[in-house]
Coordinates of C-alpha atoms and ligand atoms in Angstrom, one line a residue:
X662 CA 45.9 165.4 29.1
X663 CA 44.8 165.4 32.8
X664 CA 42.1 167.7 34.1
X665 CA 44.3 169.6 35.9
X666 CA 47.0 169.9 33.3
X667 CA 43.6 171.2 31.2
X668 CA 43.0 173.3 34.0
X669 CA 46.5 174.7 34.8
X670 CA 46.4 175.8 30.8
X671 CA 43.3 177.9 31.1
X672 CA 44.5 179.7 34.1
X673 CA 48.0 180.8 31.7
X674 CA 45.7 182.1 28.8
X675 CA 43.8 183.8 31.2
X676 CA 46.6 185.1 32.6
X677 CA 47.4 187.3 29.5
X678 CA 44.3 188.7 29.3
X679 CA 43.0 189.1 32.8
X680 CA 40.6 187.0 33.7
X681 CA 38.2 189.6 33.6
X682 CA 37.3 188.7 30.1
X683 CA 37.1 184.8 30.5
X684 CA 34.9 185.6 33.5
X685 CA 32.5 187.8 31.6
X686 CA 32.4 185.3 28.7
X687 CA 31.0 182.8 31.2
X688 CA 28.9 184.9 33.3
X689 CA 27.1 185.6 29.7
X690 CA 27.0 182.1 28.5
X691 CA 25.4 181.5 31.7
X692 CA 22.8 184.1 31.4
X693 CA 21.7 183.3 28.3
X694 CA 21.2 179.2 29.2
X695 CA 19.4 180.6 32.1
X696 CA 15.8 180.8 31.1
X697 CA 15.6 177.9 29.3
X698 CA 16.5 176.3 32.6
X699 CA 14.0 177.7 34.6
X700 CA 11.3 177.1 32.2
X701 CA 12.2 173.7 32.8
X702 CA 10.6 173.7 36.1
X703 CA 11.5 171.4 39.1
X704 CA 10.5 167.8 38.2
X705 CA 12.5 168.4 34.9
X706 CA 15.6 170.1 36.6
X707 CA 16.0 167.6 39.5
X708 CA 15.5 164.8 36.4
X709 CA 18.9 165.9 34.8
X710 CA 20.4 167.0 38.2
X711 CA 19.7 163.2 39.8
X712 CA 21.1 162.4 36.1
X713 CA 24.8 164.4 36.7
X714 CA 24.9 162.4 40.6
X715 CA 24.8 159.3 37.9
X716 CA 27.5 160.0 35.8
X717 CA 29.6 161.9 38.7
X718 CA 29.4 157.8 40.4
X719 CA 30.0 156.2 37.1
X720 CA 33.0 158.1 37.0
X721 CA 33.8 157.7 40.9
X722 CA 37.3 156.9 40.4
X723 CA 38.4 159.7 38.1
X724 CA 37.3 162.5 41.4
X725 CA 38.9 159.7 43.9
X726 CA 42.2 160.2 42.3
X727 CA 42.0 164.5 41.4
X728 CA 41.4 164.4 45.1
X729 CA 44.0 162.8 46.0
X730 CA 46.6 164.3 43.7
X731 CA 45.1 168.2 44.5
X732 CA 43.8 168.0 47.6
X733 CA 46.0 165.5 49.3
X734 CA 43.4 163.3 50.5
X735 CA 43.2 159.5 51.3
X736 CA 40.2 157.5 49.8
X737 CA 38.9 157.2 52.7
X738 CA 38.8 161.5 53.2
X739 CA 37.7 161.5 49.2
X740 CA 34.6 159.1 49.7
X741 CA 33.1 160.4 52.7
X742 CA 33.0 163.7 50.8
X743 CA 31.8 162.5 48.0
X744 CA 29.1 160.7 49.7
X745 CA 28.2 163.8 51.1
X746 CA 28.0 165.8 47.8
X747 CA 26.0 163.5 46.2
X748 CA 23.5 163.2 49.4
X749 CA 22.9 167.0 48.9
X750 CA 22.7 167.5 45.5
X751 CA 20.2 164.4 45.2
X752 CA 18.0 166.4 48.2
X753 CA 18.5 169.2 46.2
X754 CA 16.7 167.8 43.5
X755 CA 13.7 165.9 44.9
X756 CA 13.1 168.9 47.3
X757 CA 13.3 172.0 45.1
X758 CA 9.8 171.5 43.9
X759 CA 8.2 170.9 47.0
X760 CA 10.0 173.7 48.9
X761 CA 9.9 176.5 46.3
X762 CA 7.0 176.1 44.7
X763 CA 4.0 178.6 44.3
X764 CA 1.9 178.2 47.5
X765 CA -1.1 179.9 49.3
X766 CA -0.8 181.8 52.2
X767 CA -4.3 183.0 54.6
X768 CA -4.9 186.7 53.8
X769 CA -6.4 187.4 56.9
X770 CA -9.9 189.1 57.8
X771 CA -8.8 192.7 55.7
X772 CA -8.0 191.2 52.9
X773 CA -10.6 188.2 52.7
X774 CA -11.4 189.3 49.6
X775 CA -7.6 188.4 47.8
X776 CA -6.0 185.3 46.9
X777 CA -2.4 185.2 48.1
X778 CA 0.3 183.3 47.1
X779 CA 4.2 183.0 48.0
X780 CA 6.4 181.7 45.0
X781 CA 10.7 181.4 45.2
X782 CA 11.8 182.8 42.0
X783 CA 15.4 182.0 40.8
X784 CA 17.9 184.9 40.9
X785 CA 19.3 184.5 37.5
X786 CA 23.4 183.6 37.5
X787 CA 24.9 182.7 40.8
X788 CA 28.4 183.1 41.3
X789 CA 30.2 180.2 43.1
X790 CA 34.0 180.4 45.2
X791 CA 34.8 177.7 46.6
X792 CA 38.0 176.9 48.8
X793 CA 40.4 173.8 48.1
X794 CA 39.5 171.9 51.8
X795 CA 36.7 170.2 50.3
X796 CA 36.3 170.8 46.4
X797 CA 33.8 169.0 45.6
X798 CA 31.4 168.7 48.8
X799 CA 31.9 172.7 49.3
X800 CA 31.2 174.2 46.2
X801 CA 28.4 171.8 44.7
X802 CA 26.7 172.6 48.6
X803 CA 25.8 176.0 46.6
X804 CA 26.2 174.7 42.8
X805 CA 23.2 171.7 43.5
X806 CA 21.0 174.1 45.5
X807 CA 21.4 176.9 43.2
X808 CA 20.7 174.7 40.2
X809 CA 17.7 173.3 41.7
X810 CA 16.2 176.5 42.5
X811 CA 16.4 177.3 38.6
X812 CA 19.7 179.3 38.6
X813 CA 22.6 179.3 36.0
X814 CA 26.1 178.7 37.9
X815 CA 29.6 179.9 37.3
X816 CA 31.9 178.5 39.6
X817 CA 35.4 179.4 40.5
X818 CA 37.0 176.8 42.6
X819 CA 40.2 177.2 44.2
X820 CA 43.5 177.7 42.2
X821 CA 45.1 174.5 44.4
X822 CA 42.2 172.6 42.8
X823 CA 41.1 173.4 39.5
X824 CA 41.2 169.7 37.7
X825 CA 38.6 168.9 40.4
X826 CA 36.3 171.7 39.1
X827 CA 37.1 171.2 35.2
X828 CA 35.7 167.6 36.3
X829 CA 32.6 169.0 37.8
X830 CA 31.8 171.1 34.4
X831 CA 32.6 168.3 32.3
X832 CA 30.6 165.6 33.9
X833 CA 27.6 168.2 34.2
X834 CA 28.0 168.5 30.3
X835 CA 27.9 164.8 29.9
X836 CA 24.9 164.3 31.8
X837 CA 22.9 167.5 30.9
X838 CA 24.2 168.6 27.5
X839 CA 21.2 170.3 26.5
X840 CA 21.8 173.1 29.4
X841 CA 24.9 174.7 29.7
X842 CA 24.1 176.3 32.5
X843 CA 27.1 175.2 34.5
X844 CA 30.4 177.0 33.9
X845 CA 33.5 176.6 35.3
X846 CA 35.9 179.6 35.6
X847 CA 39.9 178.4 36.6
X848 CA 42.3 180.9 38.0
X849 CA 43.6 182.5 41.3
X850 CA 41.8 184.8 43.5
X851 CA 41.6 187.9 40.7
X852 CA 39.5 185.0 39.1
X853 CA 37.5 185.2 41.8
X854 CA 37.6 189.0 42.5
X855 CA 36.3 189.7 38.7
X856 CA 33.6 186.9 39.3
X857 CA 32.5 189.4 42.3
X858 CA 32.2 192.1 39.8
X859 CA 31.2 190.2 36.7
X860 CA 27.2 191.0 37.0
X861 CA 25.9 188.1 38.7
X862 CA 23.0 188.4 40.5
X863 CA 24.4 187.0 43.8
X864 CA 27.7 185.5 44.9
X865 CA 28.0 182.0 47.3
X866 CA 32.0 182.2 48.9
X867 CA 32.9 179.7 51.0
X868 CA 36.7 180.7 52.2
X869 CA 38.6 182.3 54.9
X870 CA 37.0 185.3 56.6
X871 CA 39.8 188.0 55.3
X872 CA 38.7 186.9 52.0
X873 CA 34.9 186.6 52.6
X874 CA 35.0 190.5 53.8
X875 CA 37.3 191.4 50.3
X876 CA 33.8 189.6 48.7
X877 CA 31.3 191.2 50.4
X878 CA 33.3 194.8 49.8
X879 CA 33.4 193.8 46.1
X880 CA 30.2 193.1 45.7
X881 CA 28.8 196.4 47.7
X882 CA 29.3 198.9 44.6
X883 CA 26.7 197.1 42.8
X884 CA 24.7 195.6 46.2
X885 CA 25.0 192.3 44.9
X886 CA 24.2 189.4 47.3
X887 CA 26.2 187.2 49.3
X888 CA 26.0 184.8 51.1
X889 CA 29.4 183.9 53.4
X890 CA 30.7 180.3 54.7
X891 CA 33.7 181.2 56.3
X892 CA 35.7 179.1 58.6
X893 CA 35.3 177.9 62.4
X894 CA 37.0 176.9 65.6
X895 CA 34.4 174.3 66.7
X896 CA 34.3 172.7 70.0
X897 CA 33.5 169.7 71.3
X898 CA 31.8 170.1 75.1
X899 CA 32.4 166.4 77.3
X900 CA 30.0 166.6 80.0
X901 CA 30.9 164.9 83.5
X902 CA 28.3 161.8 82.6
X903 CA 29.9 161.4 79.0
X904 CA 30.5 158.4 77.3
X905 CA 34.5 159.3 77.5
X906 CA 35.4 157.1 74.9
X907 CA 32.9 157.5 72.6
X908 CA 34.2 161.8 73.2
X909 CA 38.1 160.7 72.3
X910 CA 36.9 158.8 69.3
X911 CA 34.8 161.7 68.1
X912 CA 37.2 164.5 68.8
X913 CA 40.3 162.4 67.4
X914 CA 38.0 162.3 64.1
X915 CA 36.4 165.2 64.4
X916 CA 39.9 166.9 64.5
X917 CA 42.0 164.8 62.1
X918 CA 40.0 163.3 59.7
X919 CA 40.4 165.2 56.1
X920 CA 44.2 166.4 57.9
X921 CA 42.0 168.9 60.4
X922 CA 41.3 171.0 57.2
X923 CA 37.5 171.0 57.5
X924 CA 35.9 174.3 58.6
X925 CA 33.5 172.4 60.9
X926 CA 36.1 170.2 62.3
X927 CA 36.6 170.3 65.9
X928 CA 39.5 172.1 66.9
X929 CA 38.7 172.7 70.9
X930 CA 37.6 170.3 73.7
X931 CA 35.9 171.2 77.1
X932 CA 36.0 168.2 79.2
X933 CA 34.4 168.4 82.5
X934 CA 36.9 168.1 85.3
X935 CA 35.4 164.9 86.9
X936 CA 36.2 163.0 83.5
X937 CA 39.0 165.0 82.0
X938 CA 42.3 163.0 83.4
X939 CA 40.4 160.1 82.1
X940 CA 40.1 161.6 78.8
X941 CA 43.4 163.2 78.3
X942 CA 44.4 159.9 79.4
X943 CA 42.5 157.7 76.7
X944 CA 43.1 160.6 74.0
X945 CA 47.2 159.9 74.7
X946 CA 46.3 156.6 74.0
X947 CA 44.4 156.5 71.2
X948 CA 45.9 159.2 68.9
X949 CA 49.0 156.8 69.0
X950 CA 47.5 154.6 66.5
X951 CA 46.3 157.5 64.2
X952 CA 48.7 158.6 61.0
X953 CA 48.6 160.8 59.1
X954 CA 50.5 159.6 55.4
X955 CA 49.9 158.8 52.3
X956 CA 48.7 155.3 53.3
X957 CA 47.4 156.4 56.6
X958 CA 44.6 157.3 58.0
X959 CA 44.6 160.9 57.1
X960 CA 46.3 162.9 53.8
X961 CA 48.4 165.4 53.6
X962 CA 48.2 168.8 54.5
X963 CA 47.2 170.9 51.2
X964 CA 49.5 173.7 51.3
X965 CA 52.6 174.1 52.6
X966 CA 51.3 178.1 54.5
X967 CA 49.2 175.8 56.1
X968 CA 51.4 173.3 58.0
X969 CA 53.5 177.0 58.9
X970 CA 50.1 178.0 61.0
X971 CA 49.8 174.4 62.7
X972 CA 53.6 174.6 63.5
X973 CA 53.3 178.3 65.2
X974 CA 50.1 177.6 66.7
X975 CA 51.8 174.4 68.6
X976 CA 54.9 176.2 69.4
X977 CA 53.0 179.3 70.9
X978 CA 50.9 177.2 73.1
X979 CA 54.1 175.2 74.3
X980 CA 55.6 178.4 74.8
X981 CA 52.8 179.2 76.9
X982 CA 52.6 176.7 79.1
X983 CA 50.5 174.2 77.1
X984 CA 51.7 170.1 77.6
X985 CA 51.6 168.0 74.5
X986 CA 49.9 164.5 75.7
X987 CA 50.8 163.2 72.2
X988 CA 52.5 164.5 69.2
X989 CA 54.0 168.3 69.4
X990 CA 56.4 170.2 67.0
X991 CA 58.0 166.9 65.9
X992 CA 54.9 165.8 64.2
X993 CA 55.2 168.4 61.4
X994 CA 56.6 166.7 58.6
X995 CA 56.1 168.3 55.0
X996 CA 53.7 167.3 53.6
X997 CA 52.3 166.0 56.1
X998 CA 51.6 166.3 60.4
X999 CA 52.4 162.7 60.9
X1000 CA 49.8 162.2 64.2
X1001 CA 47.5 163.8 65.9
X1002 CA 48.8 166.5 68.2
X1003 CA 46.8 166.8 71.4
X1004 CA 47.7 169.5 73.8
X1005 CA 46.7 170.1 77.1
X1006 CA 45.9 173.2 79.0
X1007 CA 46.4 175.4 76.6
X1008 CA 45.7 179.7 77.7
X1009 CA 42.3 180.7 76.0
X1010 CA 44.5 183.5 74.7
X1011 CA 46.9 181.4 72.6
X1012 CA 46.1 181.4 69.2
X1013 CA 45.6 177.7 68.9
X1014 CA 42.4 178.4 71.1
X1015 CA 41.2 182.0 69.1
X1016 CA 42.1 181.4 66.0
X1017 CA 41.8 178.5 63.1
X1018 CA 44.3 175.9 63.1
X1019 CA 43.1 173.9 60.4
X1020 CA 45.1 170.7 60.8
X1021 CA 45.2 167.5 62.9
X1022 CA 45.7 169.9 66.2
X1023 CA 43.2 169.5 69.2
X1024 CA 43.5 171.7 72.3
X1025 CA 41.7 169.6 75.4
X1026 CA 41.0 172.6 78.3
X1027 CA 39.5 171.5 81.8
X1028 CA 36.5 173.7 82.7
X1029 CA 34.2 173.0 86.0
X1030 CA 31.4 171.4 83.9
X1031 CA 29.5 171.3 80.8
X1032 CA 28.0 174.7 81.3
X1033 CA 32.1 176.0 81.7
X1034 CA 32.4 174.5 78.9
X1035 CA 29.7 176.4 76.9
X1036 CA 30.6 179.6 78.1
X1037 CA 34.4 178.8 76.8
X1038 CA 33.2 178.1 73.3
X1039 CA 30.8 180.6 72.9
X1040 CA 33.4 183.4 74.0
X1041 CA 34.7 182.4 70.3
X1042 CA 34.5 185.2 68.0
X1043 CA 33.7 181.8 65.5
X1044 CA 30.2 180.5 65.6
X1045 CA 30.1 177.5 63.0
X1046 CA 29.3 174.1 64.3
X1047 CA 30.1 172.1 67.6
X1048 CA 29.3 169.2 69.3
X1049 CA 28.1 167.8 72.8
X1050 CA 28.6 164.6 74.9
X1051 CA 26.4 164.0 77.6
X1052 CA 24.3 160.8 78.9
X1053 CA 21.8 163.7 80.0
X1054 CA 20.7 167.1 78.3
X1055 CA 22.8 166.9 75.6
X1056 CA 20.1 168.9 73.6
X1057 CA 19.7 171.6 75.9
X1058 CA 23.7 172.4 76.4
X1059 CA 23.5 171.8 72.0
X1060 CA 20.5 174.6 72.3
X1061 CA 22.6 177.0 74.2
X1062 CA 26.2 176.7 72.0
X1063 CA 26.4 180.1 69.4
X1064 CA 26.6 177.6 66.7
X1065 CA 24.7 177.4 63.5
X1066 CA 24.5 173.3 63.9
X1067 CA 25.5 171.0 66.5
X1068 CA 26.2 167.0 66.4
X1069 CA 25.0 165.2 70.3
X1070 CA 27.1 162.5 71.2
X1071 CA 28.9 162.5 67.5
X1072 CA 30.4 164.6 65.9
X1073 CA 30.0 166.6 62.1
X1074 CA 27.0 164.6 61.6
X1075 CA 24.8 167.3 60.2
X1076 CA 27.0 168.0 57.1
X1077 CA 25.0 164.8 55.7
X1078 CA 21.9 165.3 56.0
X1079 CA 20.0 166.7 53.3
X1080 CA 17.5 168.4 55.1
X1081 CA 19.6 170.0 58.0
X1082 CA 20.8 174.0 56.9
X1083 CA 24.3 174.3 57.2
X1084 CA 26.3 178.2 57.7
X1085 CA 27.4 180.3 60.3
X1086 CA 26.8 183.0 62.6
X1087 CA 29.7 186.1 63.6
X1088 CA 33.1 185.2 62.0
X1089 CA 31.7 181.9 60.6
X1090 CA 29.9 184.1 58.1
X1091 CA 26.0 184.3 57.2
X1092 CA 23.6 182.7 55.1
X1093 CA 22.7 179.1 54.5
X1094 CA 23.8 176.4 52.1
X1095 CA 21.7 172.9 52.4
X1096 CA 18.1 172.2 52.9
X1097 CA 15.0 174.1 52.6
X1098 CA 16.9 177.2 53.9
X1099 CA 19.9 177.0 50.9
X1100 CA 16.9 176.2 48.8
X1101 CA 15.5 179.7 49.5
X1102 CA 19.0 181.2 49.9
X1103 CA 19.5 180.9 46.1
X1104 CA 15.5 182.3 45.1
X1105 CA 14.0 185.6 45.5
X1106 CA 10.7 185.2 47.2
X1107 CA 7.7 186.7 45.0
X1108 CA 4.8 187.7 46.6
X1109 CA 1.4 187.3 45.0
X1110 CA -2.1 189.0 45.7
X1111 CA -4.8 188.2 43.1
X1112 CA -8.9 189.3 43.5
X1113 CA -11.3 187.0 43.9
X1114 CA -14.4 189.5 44.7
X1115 CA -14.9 193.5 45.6
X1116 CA -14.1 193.7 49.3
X1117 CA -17.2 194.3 51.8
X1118 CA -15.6 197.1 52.9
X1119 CA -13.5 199.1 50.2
X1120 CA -11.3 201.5 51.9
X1121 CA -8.2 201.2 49.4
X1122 CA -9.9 203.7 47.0
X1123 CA -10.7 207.2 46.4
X1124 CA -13.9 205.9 45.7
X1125 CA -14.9 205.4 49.7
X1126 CA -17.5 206.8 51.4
X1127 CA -17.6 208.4 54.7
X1128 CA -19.6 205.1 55.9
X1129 CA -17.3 202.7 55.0
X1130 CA -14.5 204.6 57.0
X1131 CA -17.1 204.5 60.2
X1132 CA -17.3 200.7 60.1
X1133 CA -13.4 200.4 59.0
X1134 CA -12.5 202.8 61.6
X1135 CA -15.0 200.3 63.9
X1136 CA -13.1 197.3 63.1
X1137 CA -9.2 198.3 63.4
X1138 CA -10.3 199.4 67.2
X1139 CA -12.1 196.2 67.9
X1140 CA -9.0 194.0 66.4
X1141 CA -6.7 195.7 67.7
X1142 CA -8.0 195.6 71.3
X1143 CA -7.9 192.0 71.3
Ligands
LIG2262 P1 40.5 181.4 50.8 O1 39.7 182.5 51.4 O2 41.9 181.6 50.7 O3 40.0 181.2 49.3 C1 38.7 180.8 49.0 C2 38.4 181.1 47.5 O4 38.4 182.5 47.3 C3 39.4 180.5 46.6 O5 38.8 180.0 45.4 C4 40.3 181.7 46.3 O6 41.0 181.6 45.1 C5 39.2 182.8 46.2 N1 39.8 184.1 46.3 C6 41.0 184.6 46.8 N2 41.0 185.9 46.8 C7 39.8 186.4 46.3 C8 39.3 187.7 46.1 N3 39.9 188.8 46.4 N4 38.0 187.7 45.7 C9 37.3 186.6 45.4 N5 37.8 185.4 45.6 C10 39.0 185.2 46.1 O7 40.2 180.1 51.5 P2 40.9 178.7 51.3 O8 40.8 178.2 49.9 O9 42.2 178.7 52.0 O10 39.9 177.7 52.2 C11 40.0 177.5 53.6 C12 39.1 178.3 54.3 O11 37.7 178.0 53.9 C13 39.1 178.0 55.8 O12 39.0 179.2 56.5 C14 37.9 177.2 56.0 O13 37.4 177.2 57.3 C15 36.9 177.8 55.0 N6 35.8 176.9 54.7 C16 34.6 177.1 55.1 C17 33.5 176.3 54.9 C18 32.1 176.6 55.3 O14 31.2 176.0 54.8 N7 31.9 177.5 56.3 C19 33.8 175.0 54.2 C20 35.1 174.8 53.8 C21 36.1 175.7 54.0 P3 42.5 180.9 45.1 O15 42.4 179.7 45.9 O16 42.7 180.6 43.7 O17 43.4 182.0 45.7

């Protein structure tokens, strides 16, 4: 039996029952693995978690195929999100330590007399939902820095993908069977509604915004937690001293790689008038040898509600006056959009501008120059990731985009890189997975004061005299003159 025909089996028995009381069987099991895990401490925990990236390789071809028969993807898609996946989970584990640990802190003149020390304390179980777009590279960018940090998991990955997340439990069991502190949940968004209200101590969604605000309502009643990585409608700014062909390549990547169904993936394009009939020019050309197929260079589109949104969203900007310098409504094939579709001059109104397409659809807008073309993306009500082509101050137009990471002169580099914090500001959602910061996202800081001698001058106590309040009185006025 397949992992997803295991899968698609637990989701029917749950199904009877509601999944209320699979979820809460999980959520317990978790709890109860949960100290032991944490008493593990880091080195010990990023030993077994390094251990689980070993297996998950030696048993590279099993994920290649589940995400190619659920998610639609082509190898190529598969191992460049694998690669990613294992990148963070293996920072993850070297880093937890070092990041998390207990450390000292200066207590300052007025409390001289302390010892102070800062320690990030795991939160217990952590809830995982994770979308179908990426299931492996998405929900382990919470599941590796929440293990790390000392946390039990329960994951609930998406219904369109639940062999993929069977896989993830079961190679975790291989490789750390003597914490089952990883548990896998199957079933459709109730699954996930029940996991909100299951208990756990904080819940990590990545999805679509309307969902993200259903999780953060469910989880108000008991003020649990959450952090949100919702979706995007990045840009890509060409500035009039670009490298235009390096842009094309980048945006025609940036936009149809994975199908376009990557929250970060770039779904707009500001290119400076001087340089834009070049581009548009070059992008015509180029997206001509891009398919999108089961042997092509992208996969298929995951759902077939999906490929309805990139058809509208073409027509209405067509309708609107938009051009289509290559593809356009003929292009949407079920399963799949055959090529890129590149339109031109598209109203900022039109939803393929406001709103997330989430398939192999770039819109390419003129705008005066660079700084246009910042002021354009930023009037998103999306603020994920973006990206920025200039020969000259790239950095400072990346510095002023509303974006929680930006790629210079490339695009969707930062997903990879272990130390870089990845998440989203305004519809994009809030919180942090990756790095230092989604180490902390998934521990409670614990602030320590321990004393190392009676203070010179003890004002803290009943037990002061009217002296001590003379000099103490003495002192706040002369430090806080200063
Ligand atoms: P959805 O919001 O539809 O679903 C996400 C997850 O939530 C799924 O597991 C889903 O289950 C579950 N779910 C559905 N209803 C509820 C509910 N009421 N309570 C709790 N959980 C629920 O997103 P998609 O799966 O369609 O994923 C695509 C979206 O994810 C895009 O908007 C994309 O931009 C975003 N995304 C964001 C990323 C980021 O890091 N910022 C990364 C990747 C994707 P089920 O599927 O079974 O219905």
């Amino acid at each position: 039996m397949s992992y997803a025909q295991v899968a698609v089996d637990e989701t029917k028995l749950s199904g009877h029952e509601g999944p209320e009381a699979a979820v809460g069987a999980a959520v317990r099991r978790a709890r109860a693995a949960a100290p032991a895990w944490d008493a593990l401490g880091h080195r010990e925990r990023g030993a077994r978690l390094l251990r689980w990236r070993r297996v998950m390789t030696r048993r590279l071809d099993e994920i290649v195929g589940l995400l190619e028969d659920e998610a639609g993807k082509v190898r190529a898609d598969a191992l460049i999100e694998l690669a990613a996946a294992f990148e963070h989970l293996g920072w993850a584990a070297r880093n937890a330590g070092p990041v998390l640990r207990r450390r000292s802190v200066r207590s300052g003149l007025l409390m001289l007399h302390q010892r102070s020390t800062v320690e990030y304390r795991p939160y217990g179980v952590i809830g995982v939902i994770g979308p179908w777009n990426y299931p492996v590279h998405t929900p382990l960018g919470s599941v590796s820095y929440a293990l790390a940090a000392g946390n039990a998991v329960v994951l609930k990955p998406s219904e369109h993908t639940p062999g993929t997340g069977r896989w993830l439990a079961d190679t975790f069991a291989e490789a750390v069977p003597d914490s089952p502190v990883f548990e896998v949940v199957t079933g459709d968004g109730a699954a996930g509604a029940a996991l909100c209200r299951s208990g756990v101590d904080k819940v990590a969604f990545t999805g679509s915004p309307g969902t993200g605000a259903r999780v953060l309502a469910a989880c108000a009643p008991t003020l649990t937690p959450v952090l949100l990585e919702l979706g995007g409608k990045d840009a890509l700014v060409v500035a009039e001293d670009a490298d235009v062909d390096a842009a094309v390549e980048a945006a025609l990547w940036g936009g149809c790689s994975n199908a376009g169904q990557s929250c970060a993936g770039i779904e707009r394009v500001y290119v400076a008038e001087a340089v834009h009939e070049r581009f548009l020019q070059r992008i015509a050309q180029r997206a001509r040898d891009i398919e999108g197929g089961a042997d092509g260079d992208y996969g298929r589109m995951a759902l077939a509600g999906q490929l309805d949104v990139v058809r509208r969203h073409i027509d209405d900007a067509l309708a609107r006056g938009a051009r289509a310098v290559a593809g356009g409504p003929e292009s949407v094939v079920p399963p799949y959009v055959t090529g890129p579709v590149v339109l031109a001059d598209v109203p900022e109104d039109a939803d393929a501008v406001r709103e997330e397409t989430f398939g192999p659809v770039l819109v390419v807008n003129r705008v005066r120059d660079a700084a246009e073309g910042v002021a354009r993306t930023n009037a998103s009500a999306y603020g994920l990731g973006g990206a920025v082509f200039a020969r000259r101050g790239g950095v400072r137009l990346a510095r002023s985009l509303h974006a929680g990471m930006v790629s210079v002169n490339d695009v969707l580099t930062f997903t990879a890189v272990g130390a870089l914090p990845f998440g989203g500001r305004g519809r994009s959602g809030f919180g942090r997975i990756h790095g230092a910061d989604g180490l902390r996202e998934f521990a409670a800081p614990q602030a320590l004061t321990r004393r190392r001698f009676a203070p010179p001058l003890a004002v803290q106590t009943f037990a002061r005299g009217p002296r001590d309040m003379v000099r103490f009185e003495r002192l706040v006025r002369r430090r806080g003159a200063r």
